[in-house]
mmCIF file of C-alpha atoms in Angstrom:
data_model
loop_
_atom_site.group_PDB
_atom_site.id
_atom_site.type_symbol
_atom_site.label_atom_id
_atom_site.label_comp_id
_atom_site.label_asym_id
_atom_site.label_seq_id
_atom_site.Cartn_x
_atom_site.Cartn_y
_atom_site.Cartn_z
ATOM 1 C CA MET A 357 100.533 113.544 79.723
ATOM 2 C CA SER A 358 98.859 112.884 76.391
ATOM 3 C CA ALA A 359 97.752 109.338 75.634
ATOM 4 C CA THR A 360 95.066 107.488 73.722
ATOM 5 C CA PRO A 361 92.383 106.292 76.142
ATOM 6 C CA LEU A 362 92.493 102.582 76.923
ATOM 7 C CA GLN A 363 89.494 100.678 75.604
ATOM 8 C CA ALA A 364 87.463 98.501 77.971
ATOM 9 C CA LEU A 365 86.810 94.899 77.002
ATOM 10 C CA PRO A 366 83.420 93.998 75.461
ATOM 11 C CA ILE A 367 80.802 93.110 78.046
ATOM 12 C CA ASP A 368 80.292 89.589 76.668
ATOM 13 C CA GLN A 369 83.981 88.968 77.294
ATOM 14 C CA LEU A 370 83.841 90.563 80.739
ATOM 15 C CA ARG A 371 80.972 88.293 81.752
ATOM 16 C CA GLN A 372 83.305 85.328 81.215
ATOM 17 C CA ARG A 373 85.439 86.551 84.118
ATOM 18 C CA SER A 374 85.061 84.656 87.398
ATOM 19 C CA SER A 375 85.935 87.518 89.780
ATOM 20 C CA THR A 376 83.589 89.098 92.316
ATOM 21 C CA LYS A 377 82.575 91.935 90.019
ATOM 22 C CA TRP A 378 81.113 89.535 87.466
ATOM 23 C CA ARG A 379 79.904 86.727 89.734
ATOM 24 C CA LYS A 380 78.252 88.348 92.754
ATOM 25 C CA TYR A 381 75.092 89.375 90.885
ATOM 26 C CA PRO A 382 72.995 87.854 88.059
ATOM 27 C CA ALA A 383 73.783 88.759 84.456
ATOM 28 C CA ASP A 384 71.014 91.382 84.248
ATOM 29 C CA ILE A 385 72.791 93.517 86.862
ATOM 30 C CA LEU A 386 75.301 96.119 85.701
ATOM 31 C CA PRO A 387 78.193 95.871 88.204
ATOM 32 C CA LEU A 388 79.696 99.251 89.117
ATOM 33 C CA PHE A 389 80.566 98.451 92.701
ATOM 34 C CA VAL A 390 83.742 96.595 93.748
ATOM 35 C CA ALA A 391 87.103 98.108 92.759
ATOM 36 C CA GLU A 392 87.872 96.013 89.696
ATOM 37 C CA THR A 393 88.275 97.529 86.244
ATOM 38 C CA ASP A 394 87.139 96.320 82.840
ATOM 39 C CA PHE A 395 90.325 96.902 80.849
ATOM 40 C CA PRO A 396 92.788 94.384 79.391
ATOM 41 C CA LEU A 397 95.909 93.766 81.432
ATOM 42 C CA ALA A 398 99.056 95.687 80.632
ATOM 43 C CA PRO A 399 100.904 93.625 77.984
ATOM 44 C CA ALA A 400 104.033 93.257 80.121
ATOM 45 C CA ILE A 401 101.932 91.663 82.882
ATOM 46 C CA SER A 402 100.128 89.269 80.536
ATOM 47 C CA GLN A 403 103.413 88.185 78.987
ATOM 48 C CA ARG A 404 105.097 87.611 82.340
ATOM 49 C CA LEU A 405 102.234 85.551 83.733
ATOM 50 C CA ALA A 406 101.829 83.547 80.511
ATOM 51 C CA ARG A 407 105.529 82.666 80.612
ATOM 52 C CA ALA A 408 105.214 81.540 84.227
ATOM 53 C CA VAL A 409 102.241 79.293 83.418
ATOM 54 C CA ALA A 410 104.069 77.813 80.436
ATOM 55 C CA LEU A 411 107.010 76.988 82.688
ATOM 56 C CA GLY A 412 104.859 75.665 85.531
ATOM 57 C CA ASP A 413 106.446 78.412 87.613
ATOM 58 C CA THR A 414 103.842 78.265 90.369
ATOM 59 C CA GLY A 415 105.873 77.596 93.490
ATOM 60 C CA TYR A 416 106.799 79.644 96.526
ATOM 61 C CA THR A 417 107.725 83.311 96.324
ATOM 62 C CA PRO A 418 111.514 83.799 96.543
ATOM 63 C CA PRO A 419 113.089 86.121 99.127
ATOM 64 C CA GLU A 420 113.938 88.722 96.453
ATOM 65 C CA PRO A 421 111.394 88.613 93.612
ATOM 66 C CA GLY A 422 112.439 92.072 92.395
ATOM 67 C CA VAL A 423 109.466 94.038 93.712
ATOM 68 C CA ARG A 424 111.511 96.353 95.922
ATOM 69 C CA ASP A 425 113.758 97.655 93.160
ATOM 70 C CA ALA A 426 110.899 97.823 90.667
ATOM 71 C CA TYR A 427 108.781 99.939 93.008
ATOM 72 C CA ALA A 428 111.667 102.250 93.903
ATOM 73 C CA ALA A 429 112.205 102.980 90.209
ATOM 74 C CA PHE A 430 108.454 103.468 89.667
ATOM 75 C CA ALA A 431 108.128 105.871 92.625
ATOM 76 C CA GLN A 432 111.035 107.939 91.313
ATOM 77 C CA ARG A 433 109.571 108.135 87.793
ATOM 78 C CA ARG A 434 105.937 108.747 88.697
ATOM 79 C CA PHE A 435 106.136 110.687 91.974
ATOM 80 C CA GLY A 436 109.686 112.009 92.163
ATOM 81 C CA TRP A 437 110.022 110.028 95.407
ATOM 82 C CA ARG A 438 113.260 108.321 96.395
ATOM 83 C CA VAL A 439 112.489 105.029 98.089
ATOM 84 C CA ASP A 440 115.255 102.934 99.635
ATOM 85 C CA PRO A 441 114.611 99.373 98.413
ATOM 86 C CA ALA A 442 116.082 98.072 101.665
ATOM 87 C CA ARG A 443 113.153 99.678 103.469
ATOM 88 C CA VAL A 444 110.488 97.810 101.506
ATOM 89 C CA ARG A 445 108.919 94.476 102.488
ATOM 90 C CA THR A 446 106.097 92.664 100.757
ATOM 91 C CA THR A 447 103.011 90.895 102.046
ATOM 92 C CA CYS A 448 99.693 89.567 100.766
ATOM 93 C CA ASP A 449 97.629 92.751 100.415
ATOM 94 C CA VAL A 450 97.381 96.305 101.698
ATOM 95 C CA MET A 451 94.922 95.634 104.498
ATOM 96 C CA MET A 452 97.029 92.757 105.786
ATOM 97 C CA GLY A 453 100.028 95.069 105.851
ATOM 98 C CA VAL A 454 98.004 97.678 107.716
ATOM 99 C CA VAL A 455 96.928 95.165 110.358
ATOM 100 C CA GLU A 456 100.439 93.832 110.925
ATOM 101 C CA ILE A 457 101.932 97.308 111.297
ATOM 102 C CA LEU A 458 99.089 98.440 113.553
ATOM 103 C CA ARG A 459 99.626 95.447 115.836
ATOM 104 C CA SER A 460 103.244 96.544 116.198
ATOM 105 C CA VAL A 461 102.599 100.206 117.066
ATOM 106 C CA ILE A 462 99.518 100.063 119.320
ATOM 107 C CA ALA A 463 98.551 98.159 122.434
ATOM 108 C CA PRO A 464 95.250 96.280 122.730
ATOM 109 C CA GLY A 465 92.449 98.758 123.359
ATOM 110 C CA ASP A 466 94.311 101.763 121.947
ATOM 111 C CA ARG A 467 92.244 104.113 119.836
ATOM 112 C CA VAL A 468 93.043 104.459 116.131
ATOM 113 C CA ILE A 469 91.739 107.386 114.084
ATOM 114 C CA VAL A 470 89.945 106.858 110.791
ATOM 115 C CA THR A 471 88.533 109.641 108.625
ATOM 116 C CA PRO A 472 85.075 108.759 107.279
ATOM 117 C CA PRO A 473 83.663 108.436 104.776
ATOM 118 C CA VAL A 474 86.407 105.878 104.272
ATOM 119 C CA TYR A 475 87.064 102.433 102.797
ATOM 120 C CA PRO A 476 84.959 100.057 104.954
ATOM 121 C CA PRO A 477 87.732 97.529 105.747
ATOM 122 C CA PHE A 478 89.546 100.261 107.694
ATOM 123 C CA TYR A 479 87.065 99.742 110.524
ATOM 124 C CA ASP A 480 87.583 95.972 110.505
ATOM 125 C CA CYS A 481 91.372 96.262 110.348
ATOM 126 C CA VAL A 482 91.508 98.394 113.479
ATOM 127 C CA ALA A 483 89.487 95.790 115.374
ATOM 128 C CA GLU A 484 91.573 92.921 113.975
ATOM 129 C CA ALA A 485 94.726 94.654 115.218
ATOM 130 C CA GLY A 486 93.212 95.003 118.688
ATOM 131 C CA GLY A 487 92.428 98.708 118.459
ATOM 132 C CA VAL A 488 89.290 100.766 118.902
ATOM 133 C CA VAL A 489 88.057 102.983 116.068
ATOM 134 C CA GLU A 490 88.069 106.745 116.669
ATOM 135 C CA ARG A 491 86.148 108.581 113.949
ATOM 136 C CA VAL A 492 87.281 112.050 112.833
ATOM 137 C CA PRO A 493 85.302 112.701 109.644
ATOM 138 C CA LEU A 494 86.709 114.566 106.679
ATOM 139 C CA SER A 495 85.568 118.177 106.415
ATOM 140 C CA ALA A 496 83.429 119.050 103.400
ATOM 141 C CA THR A 497 84.548 122.469 102.156
ATOM 142 C CA ALA A 498 83.975 124.597 99.090
ATOM 143 C CA ASP A 499 87.363 123.368 97.865
ATOM 144 C CA GLY A 500 86.561 119.717 98.439
ATOM 145 C CA TRP A 501 87.085 117.163 101.181
ATOM 146 C CA GLN A 502 89.880 117.893 103.643
ATOM 147 C CA LEU A 503 91.403 116.323 106.729
ATOM 148 C CA ASP A 504 90.002 117.815 109.949
ATOM 149 C CA LEU A 505 93.400 118.573 111.433
ATOM 150 C CA ALA A 506 91.947 120.223 114.543
ATOM 151 C CA GLY A 507 89.757 117.195 115.195
ATOM 152 C CA ILE A 508 92.710 114.850 114.646
ATOM 153 C CA GLU A 509 94.837 116.866 117.077
ATOM 154 C CA ALA A 510 92.069 116.662 119.691
ATOM 155 C CA ALA A 511 91.792 112.896 119.223
ATOM 156 C CA PHE A 512 95.550 112.425 119.617
ATOM 157 C CA ALA A 513 95.566 114.713 122.646
ATOM 158 C CA ALA A 514 92.825 112.550 124.165
ATOM 159 C CA GLY A 515 94.940 109.432 123.765
ATOM 160 C CA ALA A 516 94.583 108.034 120.235
ATOM 161 C CA ARG A 517 97.833 106.310 119.263
ATOM 162 C CA ALA A 518 97.644 106.015 115.480
ATOM 163 C CA LEU A 519 95.807 107.185 112.378
ATOM 164 C CA LEU A 520 94.916 105.241 109.248
ATOM 165 C CA LEU A 521 95.320 107.629 106.328
ATOM 166 C CA CYS A 522 93.789 107.014 102.911
ATOM 167 C CA ASN A 523 96.012 108.907 100.442
ATOM 168 C CA PRO A 524 94.490 109.327 97.881
ATOM 169 C CA HIS A 525 91.237 108.994 99.747
ATOM 170 C CA ASN A 526 88.684 106.289 99.030
ATOM 171 C CA PRO A 527 85.777 106.940 98.337
ATOM 172 C CA THR A 528 86.074 110.689 97.652
ATOM 173 C CA GLY A 529 89.120 110.486 95.380
ATOM 174 C CA THR A 530 90.753 113.329 97.315
ATOM 175 C CA VAL A 531 94.501 113.804 96.885
ATOM 176 C CA HIS A 532 95.603 115.365 100.160
ATOM 177 C CA THR A 533 97.888 118.356 99.774
ATOM 178 C CA ALA A 534 101.539 118.286 100.773
ATOM 179 C CA ALA A 535 100.829 121.016 103.318
ATOM 180 C CA ALA A 536 97.998 119.027 104.926
ATOM 181 C CA LEU A 537 100.140 115.896 105.117
ATOM 182 C CA ALA A 538 103.044 117.794 106.648
ATOM 183 C CA ALA A 539 100.694 119.343 109.201
ATOM 184 C CA LEU A 540 99.269 115.907 110.020
ATOM 185 C CA ALA A 541 102.804 114.600 110.559
ATOM 186 C CA GLU A 542 103.613 117.431 112.954
ATOM 187 C CA ILE A 543 100.461 116.719 114.947
ATOM 188 C CA ALA A 544 101.276 113.007 115.156
ATOM 189 C CA GLY A 545 104.853 113.804 116.115
ATOM 190 C CA ARG A 546 103.778 116.071 118.962
ATOM 191 C CA HIS A 547 101.745 113.241 120.446
ATOM 192 C CA ASP A 548 104.235 110.441 119.704
ATOM 193 C CA ALA A 549 101.613 108.800 117.483
ATOM 194 C CA ARG A 550 101.971 106.919 114.211
ATOM 195 C CA VAL A 551 100.392 107.344 110.769
ATOM 196 C CA ILE A 552 99.844 104.389 108.436
ATOM 197 C CA SER A 553 99.145 105.610 104.901
ATOM 198 C CA ASP A 554 97.243 103.451 102.399
ATOM 199 C CA GLU A 555 98.502 104.741 99.029
ATOM 200 C CA ILE A 556 97.062 102.098 96.727
ATOM 201 C CA HIS A 557 95.266 104.623 94.466
ATOM 202 C CA ALA A 558 98.318 106.873 94.003
ATOM 203 C CA PRO A 559 99.325 105.630 90.513
ATOM 204 C CA MET A 560 95.953 106.871 89.219
ATOM 205 C CA THR A 561 96.317 110.527 90.225
ATOM 206 C CA HIS A 562 94.719 112.664 87.517
ATOM 207 C CA ALA A 563 96.142 115.692 85.759
ATOM 208 C CA GLY A 564 95.670 118.829 87.829
ATOM 209 C CA ALA A 565 96.377 117.054 91.124
ATOM 210 C CA GLN A 566 99.757 116.351 92.682
ATOM 211 C CA PHE A 567 100.179 113.202 94.733
ATOM 212 C CA THR A 568 102.500 113.524 97.723
ATOM 213 C CA PRO A 569 103.623 110.281 99.383
ATOM 214 C CA PHE A 570 103.065 110.716 103.113
ATOM 215 C CA LEU A 571 106.619 109.662 103.923
ATOM 216 C CA ALA A 572 107.914 112.400 101.601
ATOM 217 C CA ALA A 573 105.752 115.173 103.059
ATOM 218 C CA SER A 574 108.361 116.179 105.666
ATOM 219 C CA GLU A 575 111.169 114.840 107.807
ATOM 220 C CA THR A 576 108.658 114.370 110.613
ATOM 221 C CA ALA A 577 106.414 112.340 108.314
ATOM 222 C CA ALA A 578 109.356 110.071 107.550
ATOM 223 C CA GLN A 579 109.829 109.523 111.291
ATOM 224 C CA VAL A 580 106.191 108.860 112.259
ATOM 225 C CA GLY A 581 104.850 107.207 109.122
ATOM 226 C CA PHE A 582 104.456 103.913 107.322
ATOM 227 C CA ALA A 583 103.194 103.525 103.752
ATOM 228 C CA VAL A 584 101.392 100.484 102.388
ATOM 229 C CA THR A 585 100.652 100.197 98.688
ATOM 230 C CA SER A 586 100.217 97.814 95.763
ATOM 231 C CA ALA A 587 99.933 97.671 91.990
ATOM 232 C CA SER A 588 96.600 95.917 92.434
ATOM 233 C CA LYS A 589 94.156 98.809 92.007
ATOM 234 C CA ALA A 590 95.739 100.578 89.033
ATOM 235 C CA PHE A 591 96.664 97.375 87.201
ATOM 236 C CA ASN A 592 93.663 95.247 88.303
ATOM 237 C CA LEU A 593 95.695 92.589 90.104
ATOM 238 C CA ALA A 594 93.732 92.141 93.346
ATOM 239 C CA GLY A 595 93.522 88.364 92.973
ATOM 240 C CA LEU A 596 97.295 87.921 92.730
ATOM 241 C CA LYS A 597 98.197 89.146 96.245
ATOM 242 C CA CYS A 598 101.241 91.354 96.556
ATOM 243 C CA ALA A 599 101.519 94.554 98.605
ATOM 244 C CA LEU A 600 104.419 96.661 99.812
ATOM 245 C CA MET A 601 105.159 98.031 103.287
ATOM 246 C CA ILE A 602 107.499 101.029 103.053
ATOM 247 C CA THR A 603 109.401 103.001 105.679
ATOM 248 C CA ALA A 604 111.708 106.017 105.568
ATOM 249 C CA SER A 605 113.476 106.062 108.943
ATOM 250 C CA ALA A 606 115.607 103.685 110.971
ATOM 251 C CA GLU A 607 113.021 103.432 113.745
ATOM 252 C CA THR A 608 110.044 102.630 111.531
ATOM 253 C CA ALA A 609 112.174 100.260 109.460
ATOM 254 C CA ARG A 610 112.932 98.310 112.628
ATOM 255 C CA VAL A 611 109.199 97.873 113.202
ATOM 256 C CA VAL A 612 108.600 96.413 109.755
ATOM 257 C CA ASP A 613 111.802 94.359 109.775
ATOM 258 C CA ALA A 614 110.698 92.785 113.068
ATOM 259 C CA LEU A 615 107.473 91.414 111.572
ATOM 260 C CA ASP A 616 107.336 87.629 111.395
ATOM 261 C CA ASP A 617 108.743 86.054 108.243
ATOM 262 C CA GLU A 618 105.277 84.600 107.663
ATOM 263 C CA VAL A 619 104.007 88.113 106.880
ATOM 264 C CA GLU A 620 106.291 88.231 103.856
ATOM 265 C CA TRP A 621 105.703 84.576 102.956
ATOM 266 C CA ARG A 622 102.068 85.514 102.296
ATOM 267 C CA THR A 623 103.142 87.377 99.144
ATOM 268 C CA GLY A 624 101.802 85.564 96.076
ATOM 269 C CA LEU A 625 104.381 84.536 93.472
ATOM 270 C CA PHE A 626 102.137 85.649 90.610
ATOM 271 C CA GLY A 627 101.450 88.858 92.523
ATOM 272 C CA ALA A 628 105.161 89.570 92.782
ATOM 273 C CA MET A 629 105.754 88.780 89.098
ATOM 274 C CA ALA A 630 102.856 90.982 88.042
ATOM 275 C CA ALA A 631 103.956 93.835 90.319
ATOM 276 C CA VAL A 632 107.461 93.842 88.844
ATOM 277 C CA ALA A 633 105.982 94.000 85.339
ATOM 278 C CA ALA A 634 103.491 96.698 86.353
ATOM 279 C CA PHE A 635 106.114 98.931 87.949
ATOM 280 C CA ASP A 636 108.487 98.545 84.995
ATOM 281 C CA ALA A 637 108.829 101.503 82.617
ATOM 282 C CA ALA A 638 107.472 99.266 79.850
ATOM 283 C CA SER A 639 104.031 99.520 81.485
ATOM 284 C CA ASP A 640 104.051 103.328 81.694
ATOM 285 C CA PRO A 641 102.316 103.788 78.292
ATOM 286 C CA TRP A 642 99.537 101.433 79.403
ATOM 287 C CA LEU A 643 99.117 103.338 82.671
ATOM 288 C CA ASN A 644 99.017 106.652 80.790
ATOM 289 C CA SER A 645 96.295 105.257 78.532
ATOM 290 C CA LEU A 646 94.349 104.046 81.560
ATOM 291 C CA LEU A 647 94.540 107.528 83.062
ATOM 292 C CA ALA A 648 93.270 109.037 79.825
ATOM 293 C CA ALA A 649 90.276 106.669 79.856
ATOM 294 C CA LEU A 650 89.497 107.354 83.511
ATOM 295 C CA ASP A 651 89.794 111.106 83.036
ATOM 296 C CA ALA A 652 87.287 110.952 80.176
ATOM 297 C CA ASN A 653 84.928 108.806 82.256
ATOM 298 C CA ARG A 654 85.039 111.001 85.371
ATOM 299 C CA ARG A 655 84.016 113.922 83.159
ATOM 300 C CA LEU A 656 81.390 111.876 81.325
ATOM 301 C CA LEU A 657 79.872 110.851 84.660
ATOM 302 C CA ALA A 658 79.412 114.510 85.585
ATOM 303 C CA GLU A 659 77.558 115.107 82.326
ATOM 304 C CA LEU A 660 75.415 111.998 82.672
ATOM 305 C CA LEU A 661 74.393 112.768 86.243
ATOM 306 C CA ALA A 662 73.479 116.337 85.328
ATOM 307 C CA GLU A 663 71.357 115.076 82.446
ATOM 308 C CA HIS A 664 69.692 112.020 83.950
ATOM 309 C CA VAL A 665 69.900 112.362 87.746
ATOM 310 C CA PRO A 666 69.198 115.998 88.590
ATOM 311 C CA GLY A 667 69.798 116.582 92.264
ATOM 312 C CA ALA A 668 72.839 114.321 92.387
ATOM 313 C CA ARG A 669 75.888 116.010 93.900
ATOM 314 C CA TYR A 670 79.243 114.866 92.571
ATOM 315 C CA ARG A 671 82.736 116.282 92.750
ATOM 316 C CA MET A 672 85.115 114.742 90.239
ATOM 317 C CA PRO A 673 87.798 112.705 92.033
ATOM 318 C CA ASP A 674 91.430 113.804 91.936
ATOM 319 C CA ALA A 675 92.526 110.179 91.645
ATOM 320 C CA GLY A 676 91.235 106.756 90.783
ATOM 321 C CA TYR A 677 88.068 105.413 89.214
ATOM 322 C CA LEU A 678 85.665 105.671 92.145
ATOM 323 C CA ALA A 679 83.011 108.401 92.323
ATOM 324 C CA TRP A 680 81.374 109.498 95.565
ATOM 325 C CA VAL A 681 77.871 110.717 94.745
ATOM 326 C CA ASP A 682 75.359 112.299 97.110
ATOM 327 C CA LEU A 683 71.780 111.289 96.207
ATOM 328 C CA SER A 684 70.196 112.631 99.402
ATOM 329 C CA ALA A 685 68.090 115.149 97.478
ATOM 330 C CA LEU A 686 66.246 112.327 95.703
ATOM 331 C CA GLY A 687 64.610 111.106 98.910
ATOM 332 C CA TRP A 688 65.745 107.504 98.441
ATOM 333 C CA GLY A 689 66.743 107.042 102.077
ATOM 334 C CA ASP A 690 70.034 106.481 103.829
ATOM 335 C CA ASN A 691 71.064 103.734 101.419
ATOM 336 C CA PRO A 692 69.969 104.677 97.892
ATOM 337 C CA ALA A 693 72.146 101.941 96.383
ATOM 338 C CA GLY A 694 69.663 99.396 97.730
ATOM 339 C CA LYS A 695 66.805 100.911 95.753
ATOM 340 C CA ILE A 696 69.017 101.277 92.681
ATOM 341 C CA LEU A 697 69.986 97.598 92.834
ATOM 342 C CA ARG A 698 66.406 96.398 93.278
ATOM 343 C CA GLU A 699 64.678 98.695 90.807
ATOM 344 C CA ALA A 700 67.326 99.690 88.247
ATOM 345 C CA SER A 701 69.484 96.525 88.254
ATOM 346 C CA VAL A 702 72.668 98.524 88.807
ATOM 347 C CA ALA A 703 75.036 97.453 91.587
ATOM 348 C CA LEU A 704 76.772 100.334 93.391
ATOM 349 C CA ASN A 705 78.551 100.413 96.741
ATOM 350 C CA PHE A 706 76.322 101.217 99.707
ATOM 351 C CA GLY A 707 77.217 104.648 101.079
ATOM 352 C CA PRO A 708 76.528 103.917 104.780
ATOM 353 C CA HIS A 709 79.181 101.182 104.723
ATOM 354 C CA PHE A 710 81.771 103.981 104.551
ATOM 355 C CA GLY A 711 80.590 105.488 107.820
ATOM 356 C CA ALA A 712 77.847 107.859 108.975
ATOM 357 C CA PRO A 713 78.793 110.586 106.446
ATOM 358 C CA GLY A 714 77.921 108.054 103.739
ATOM 359 C CA LYS A 715 74.190 108.189 104.398
ATOM 360 C CA GLY A 716 72.377 109.128 101.210
ATOM 361 C CA HIS A 717 75.504 108.454 99.134
ATOM 362 C CA VAL A 718 76.642 105.804 96.655
ATOM 363 C CA ARG A 719 80.071 104.901 95.312
ATOM 364 C CA ILE A 720 80.204 104.366 91.558
ATOM 365 C CA ASN A 721 83.046 102.503 89.825
ATOM 366 C CA PHE A 722 83.608 104.206 86.465
ATOM 367 C CA GLY A 723 86.528 101.990 85.463
ATOM 368 C CA CYS A 724 84.451 100.639 82.597
ATOM 369 C CA SER A 725 83.412 101.516 79.050
ATOM 370 C CA PRO A 726 81.609 104.816 78.422
ATOM 371 C CA GLU A 727 78.711 102.784 77.040
ATOM 372 C CA LEU A 728 78.277 100.759 80.229
ATOM 373 C CA LEU A 729 78.545 103.902 82.344
ATOM 374 C CA ARG A 730 75.946 105.649 80.218
ATOM 375 C CA GLU A 731 73.496 102.748 80.450
ATOM 376 C CA ALA A 732 73.910 102.517 84.216
ATOM 377 C CA VAL A 733 73.220 106.222 84.801
ATOM 378 C CA GLN A 734 70.268 106.145 82.427
ATOM 379 C CA ARG A 735 68.782 103.234 84.386
ATOM 380 C CA ILE A 736 69.210 105.179 87.621
ATOM 381 C CA GLY A 737 67.664 108.277 86.080
ATOM 382 C CA ALA A 738 64.632 106.282 84.963
ATOM 383 C CA LEU A 739 63.719 105.819 88.638
ATOM 384 C CA ILE A 740 63.042 109.546 89.001
ATOM 385 C CA PRO A 741 59.367 110.384 88.397
ATOM 386 C CA ALA A 742 58.791 112.477 85.282
#
């Protein structure tokens, strides 16, 4: 799709924000860590929220705020995926949805597979749900990061009861292939296990990659899987609190339908309003422009690292605005982001937080202006002796 890249807001305006990205560190630190972006909101979202504030429309979330139908239409347009709105429930955020579903499909002490390097809260969510983390790392291949299907099969055979899937994967930006997802579903089906797929980064799949919703990968996937997603990453709505739990079979739908009403009550009213506006076709041009900006930045980052940080290893992500960069060759230890924060005043995510395969790595958020990205990489490069 061809679109004019979205322009990030000026940094003096961004520093007026009160969110974590702009308040965790002092003003001399360039923040390229937490998954917030620096772009203006989609106009349809701004207009909807402004109208609500003008009306004092700040009460409880209604039973049917329109999110189900809006997402079903969005999934059909963007992914070619038919979602039954009756098999969608909302909650506060993706990780809360993951925990509630996990609690329903495992018993206390059951092992749950995660695939490091992976989003750090995955580890905490398994424990919160009463499970025990079973690590089956992604395989690094010449073609990119891939699920270790043989390792996953062995873990299920040894008693693991569920797998938390990151699709697309955070932090590598990998979009798992339809064939890999179908194979994963068959493995889970053979062992009567369940797969919970976090698909929050899916709307930001870049040209050249094809996102496959796990539930659409095969009939078996529809039987063994749950999807949890949100507009929050693509549209920068994390503070508004609305996520979707989606099923594609009668059995899995019964699991989600049986969750306490309180799980759905946790949905934020502003989150629901913003999600409806985000998923509406009126926001598609904004999303296309965001993708154009992120595509340019993922390519710019490759150029900047090659120029200023020789030795850095980086594979452009298939989705999203998060870059997984291996700085092991620089000799900056297991957690190079610590040195970069102290000596270059650039805040990146600490690689080891994503699991053992994250040693020597950093995660860089390039959902910002090209100018900010350039300055950050130049600061990092200045730490390398001439």
